CSV table of C-alpha atoms in Angstrom, one decimal:
chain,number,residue,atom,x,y,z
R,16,UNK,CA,21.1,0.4,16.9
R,17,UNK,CA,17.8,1.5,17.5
R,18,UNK,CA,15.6,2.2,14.7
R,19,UNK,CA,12.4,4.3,15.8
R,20,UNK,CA,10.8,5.2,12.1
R,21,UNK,CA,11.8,3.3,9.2
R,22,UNK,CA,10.3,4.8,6.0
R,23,UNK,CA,9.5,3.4,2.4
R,24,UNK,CA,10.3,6.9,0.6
R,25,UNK,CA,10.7,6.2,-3.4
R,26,UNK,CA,11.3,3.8,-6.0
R,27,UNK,CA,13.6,5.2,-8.6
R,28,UNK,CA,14.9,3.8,-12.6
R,29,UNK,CA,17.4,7.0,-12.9
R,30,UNK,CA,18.9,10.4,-11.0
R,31,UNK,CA,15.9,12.0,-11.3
R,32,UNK,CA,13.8,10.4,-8.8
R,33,UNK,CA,16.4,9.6,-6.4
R,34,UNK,CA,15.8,11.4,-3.4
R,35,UNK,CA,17.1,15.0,-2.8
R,36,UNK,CA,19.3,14.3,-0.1
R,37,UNK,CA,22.9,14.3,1.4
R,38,UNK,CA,22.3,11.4,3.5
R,39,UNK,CA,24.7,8.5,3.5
R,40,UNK,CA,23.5,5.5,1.9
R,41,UNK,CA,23.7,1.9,2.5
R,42,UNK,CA,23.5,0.0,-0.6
R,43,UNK,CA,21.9,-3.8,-1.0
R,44,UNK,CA,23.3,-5.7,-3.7
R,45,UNK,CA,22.6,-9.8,-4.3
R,46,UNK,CA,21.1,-12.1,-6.6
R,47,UNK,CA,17.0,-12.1,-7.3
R,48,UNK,CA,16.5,-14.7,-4.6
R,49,UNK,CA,18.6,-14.0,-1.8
R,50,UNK,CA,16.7,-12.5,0.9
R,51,UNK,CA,17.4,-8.6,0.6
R,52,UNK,CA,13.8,-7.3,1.1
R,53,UNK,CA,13.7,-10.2,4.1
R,54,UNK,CA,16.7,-9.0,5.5
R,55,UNK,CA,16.0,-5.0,5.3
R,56,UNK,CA,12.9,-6.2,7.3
R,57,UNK,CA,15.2,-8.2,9.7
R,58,UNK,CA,17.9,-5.3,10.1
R,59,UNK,CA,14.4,-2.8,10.7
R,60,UNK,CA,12.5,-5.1,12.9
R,61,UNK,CA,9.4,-4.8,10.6
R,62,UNK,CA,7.6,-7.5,9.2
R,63,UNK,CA,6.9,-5.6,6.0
R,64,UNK,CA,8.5,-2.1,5.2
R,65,UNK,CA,10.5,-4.1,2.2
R,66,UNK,CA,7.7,-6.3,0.5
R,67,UNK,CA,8.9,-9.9,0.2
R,68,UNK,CA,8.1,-12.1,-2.8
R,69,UNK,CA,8.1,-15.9,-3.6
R,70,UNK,CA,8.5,-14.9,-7.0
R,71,UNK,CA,12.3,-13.8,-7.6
R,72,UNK,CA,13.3,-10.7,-9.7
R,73,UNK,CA,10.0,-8.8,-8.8
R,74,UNK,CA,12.0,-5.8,-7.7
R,75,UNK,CA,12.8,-3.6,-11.1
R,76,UNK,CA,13.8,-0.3,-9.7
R,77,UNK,CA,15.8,0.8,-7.0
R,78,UNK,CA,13.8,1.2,-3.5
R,79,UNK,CA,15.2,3.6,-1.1
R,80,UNK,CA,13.7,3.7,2.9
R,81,UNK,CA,14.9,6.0,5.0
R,82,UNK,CA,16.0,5.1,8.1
R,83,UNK,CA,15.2,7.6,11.0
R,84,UNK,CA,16.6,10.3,8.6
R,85,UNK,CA,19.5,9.7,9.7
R,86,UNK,CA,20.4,7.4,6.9
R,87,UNK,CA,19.3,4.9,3.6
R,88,UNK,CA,19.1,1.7,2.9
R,89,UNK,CA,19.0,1.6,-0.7
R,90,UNK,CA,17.9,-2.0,-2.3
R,91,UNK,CA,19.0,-2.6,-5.9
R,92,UNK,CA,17.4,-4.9,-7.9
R,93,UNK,CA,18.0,-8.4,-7.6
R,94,UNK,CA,20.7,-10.0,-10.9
R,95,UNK,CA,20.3,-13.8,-12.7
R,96,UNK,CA,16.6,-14.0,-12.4
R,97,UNK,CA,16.2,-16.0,-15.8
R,98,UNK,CA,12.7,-14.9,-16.6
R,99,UNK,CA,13.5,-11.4,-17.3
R,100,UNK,CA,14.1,-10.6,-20.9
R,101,UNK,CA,17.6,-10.0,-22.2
R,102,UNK,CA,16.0,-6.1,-22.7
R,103,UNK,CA,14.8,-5.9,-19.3
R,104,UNK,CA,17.8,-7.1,-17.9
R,105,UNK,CA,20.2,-4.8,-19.7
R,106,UNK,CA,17.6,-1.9,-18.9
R,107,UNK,CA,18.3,-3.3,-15.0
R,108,UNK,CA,21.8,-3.7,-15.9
R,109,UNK,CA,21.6,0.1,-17.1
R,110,UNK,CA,20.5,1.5,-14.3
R,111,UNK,CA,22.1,-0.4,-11.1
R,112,UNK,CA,25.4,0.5,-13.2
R,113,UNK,CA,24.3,4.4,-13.2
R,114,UNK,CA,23.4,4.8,-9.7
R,115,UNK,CA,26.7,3.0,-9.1
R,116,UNK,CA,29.0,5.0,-10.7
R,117,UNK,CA,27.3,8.9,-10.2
R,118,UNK,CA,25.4,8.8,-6.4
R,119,UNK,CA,28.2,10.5,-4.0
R,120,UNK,CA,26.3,8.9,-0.7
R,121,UNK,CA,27.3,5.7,-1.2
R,122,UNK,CA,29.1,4.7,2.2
R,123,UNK,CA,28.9,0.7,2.0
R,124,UNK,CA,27.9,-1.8,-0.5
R,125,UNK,CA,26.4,-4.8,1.4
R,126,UNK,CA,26.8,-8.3,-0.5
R,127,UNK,CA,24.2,-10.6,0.2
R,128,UNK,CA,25.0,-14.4,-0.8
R,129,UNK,CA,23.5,-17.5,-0.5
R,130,UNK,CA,25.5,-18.9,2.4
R,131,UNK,CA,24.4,-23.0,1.1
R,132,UNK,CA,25.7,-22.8,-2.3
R,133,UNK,CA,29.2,-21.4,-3.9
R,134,UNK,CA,28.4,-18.0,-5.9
R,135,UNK,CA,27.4,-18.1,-9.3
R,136,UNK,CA,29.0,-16.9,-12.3
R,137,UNK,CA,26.7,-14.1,-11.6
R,138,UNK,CA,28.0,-13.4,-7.7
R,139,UNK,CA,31.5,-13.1,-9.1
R,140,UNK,CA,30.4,-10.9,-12.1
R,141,UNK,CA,29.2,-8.7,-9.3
R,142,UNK,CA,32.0,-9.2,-6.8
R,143,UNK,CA,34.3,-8.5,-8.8
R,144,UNK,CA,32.5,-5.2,-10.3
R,145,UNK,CA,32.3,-4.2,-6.5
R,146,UNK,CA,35.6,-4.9,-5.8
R,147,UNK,CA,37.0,-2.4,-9.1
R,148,UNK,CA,34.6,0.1,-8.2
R,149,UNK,CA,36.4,0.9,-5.2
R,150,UNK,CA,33.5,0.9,-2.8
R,151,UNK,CA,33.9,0.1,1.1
R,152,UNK,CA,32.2,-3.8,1.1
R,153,UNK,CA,31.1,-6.0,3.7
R,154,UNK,CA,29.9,-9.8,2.4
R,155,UNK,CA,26.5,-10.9,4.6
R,156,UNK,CA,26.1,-14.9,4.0
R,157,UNK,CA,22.4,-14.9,4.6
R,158,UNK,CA,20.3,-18.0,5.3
R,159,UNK,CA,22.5,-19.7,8.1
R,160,UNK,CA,19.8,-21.0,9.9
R,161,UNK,CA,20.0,-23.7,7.2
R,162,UNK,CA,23.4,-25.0,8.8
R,163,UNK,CA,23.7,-26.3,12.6
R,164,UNK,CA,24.9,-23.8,14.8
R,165,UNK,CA,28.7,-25.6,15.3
R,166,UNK,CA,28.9,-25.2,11.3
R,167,UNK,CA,28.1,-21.4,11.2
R,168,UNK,CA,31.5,-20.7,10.9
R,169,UNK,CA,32.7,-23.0,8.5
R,170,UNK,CA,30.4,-22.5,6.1
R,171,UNK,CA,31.5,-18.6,5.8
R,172,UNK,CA,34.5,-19.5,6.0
R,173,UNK,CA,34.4,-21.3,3.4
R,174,UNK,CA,32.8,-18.4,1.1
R,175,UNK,CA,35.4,-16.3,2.5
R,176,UNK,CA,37.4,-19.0,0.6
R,177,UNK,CA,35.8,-19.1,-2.5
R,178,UNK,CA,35.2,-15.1,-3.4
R,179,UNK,CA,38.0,-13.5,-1.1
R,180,UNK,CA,40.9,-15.5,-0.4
R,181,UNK,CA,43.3,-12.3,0.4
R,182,UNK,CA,40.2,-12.1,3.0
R,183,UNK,CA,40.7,-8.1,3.3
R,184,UNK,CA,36.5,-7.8,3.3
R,185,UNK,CA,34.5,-8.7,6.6
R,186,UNK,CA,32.0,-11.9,6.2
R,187,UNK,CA,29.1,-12.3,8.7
R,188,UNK,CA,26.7,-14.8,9.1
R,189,UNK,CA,23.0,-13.7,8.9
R,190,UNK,CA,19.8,-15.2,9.1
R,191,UNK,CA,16.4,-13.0,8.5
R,192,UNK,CA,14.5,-16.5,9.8
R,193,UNK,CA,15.7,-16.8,12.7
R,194,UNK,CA,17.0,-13.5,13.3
R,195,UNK,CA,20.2,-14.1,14.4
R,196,UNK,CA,23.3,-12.1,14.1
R,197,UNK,CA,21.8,-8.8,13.5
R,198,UNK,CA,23.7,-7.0,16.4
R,199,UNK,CA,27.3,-7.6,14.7
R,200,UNK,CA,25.9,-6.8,11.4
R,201,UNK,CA,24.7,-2.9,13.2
R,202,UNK,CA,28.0,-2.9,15.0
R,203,UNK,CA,29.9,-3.1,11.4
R,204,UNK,CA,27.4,-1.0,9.4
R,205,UNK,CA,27.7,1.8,12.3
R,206,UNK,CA,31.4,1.8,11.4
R,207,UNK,CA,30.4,3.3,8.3
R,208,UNK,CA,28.2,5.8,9.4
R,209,UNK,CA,30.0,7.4,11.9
């Protein structure tokens, strides 16, 4: 895909401020320190349209960029980042759990997962959330420059394992450091959109 004018457009916490549009919507969902920001960037070929942090859990609202106006990413706030009050999470919790269940755009929920460790109580909290909601899913096991190249495969494999053993859902490899595998991650997202 090419992508010609990539746009920050709004940060939203509830209906409101979401934007006033009928476009379809891509949705980012993964834990605080995952790489979503890193991989938007990636997917975009920017090195800064979605600010990156070192500090997990700095993104509290719900960050849409619109894509050519053709279409949104839309980046939820990252879950299990301990330093955020129980209030603060539930607030996040609140929110995530709104645009969820009312936004009509939503065409895809992209997972992002740690592709070195198995998920966390919190990834299958999530999963599983994803999973009832009905939503059209595709898992992206981010950070497999961290593997050699012959172990790709196994390692999201593996995941595929661990969260989705009926292995009905599409897992791909991704890595937002080297960028690497960001053509077959287009060619499945396109699916989508068409």
């Amino acid at each position: 895909m090419i992508i010609k004018n990539p746009q920050f457009e709004i940060s939203a916490v509830g209906p409101k401020q979401y934007p006033k549009s009928h476009l379809p919507e891509i949705v980012l969902v993964g834990k605080s320190n995952v790489g979503k920001s890193s991989f938007i960037n990636t997917m975009l070929n920017r090195k800064s349209l979605a600010r990156t942090s070192s500090t997990p859990g700095k993104t509290r609202q719900i960050n849409f960029y619109n894509i050519d106006k053709n279409f949104y990413f839309v980046d939820l706030p990252g879950y299990g980042y301990s330093k955020m009050s129980k209030q603060e999470q539930e607030q996040v919790g609140k929110f995530i759990e709104d645009y969820l269940e009312n936004r009509k755009q939503i065409k895809l929920i992209i997972f992002l997962i740690d592709s070195r460790h198995a998920p966390s109580e919190n990834d299958m909290l999530m999963y599983n959330y994803i999973i009832n909601s009905g939503f059209p899913c595709i898992v992206v096991a981010n950070k497999v420059d961290k593997f050699a190249p012959s172990k790709v495969d196994a390692a999201v494999s593996e995941l595929q394992q661990l969260l989705n053993p009926l292995k009905d859902l599409t897992f791909l490899p991704f890595s937002s450091e080297r960028k690497i595998y960001v053509e077959s991650t287009w060619e499945k997202i396109e699916q989508f959109l068409s």
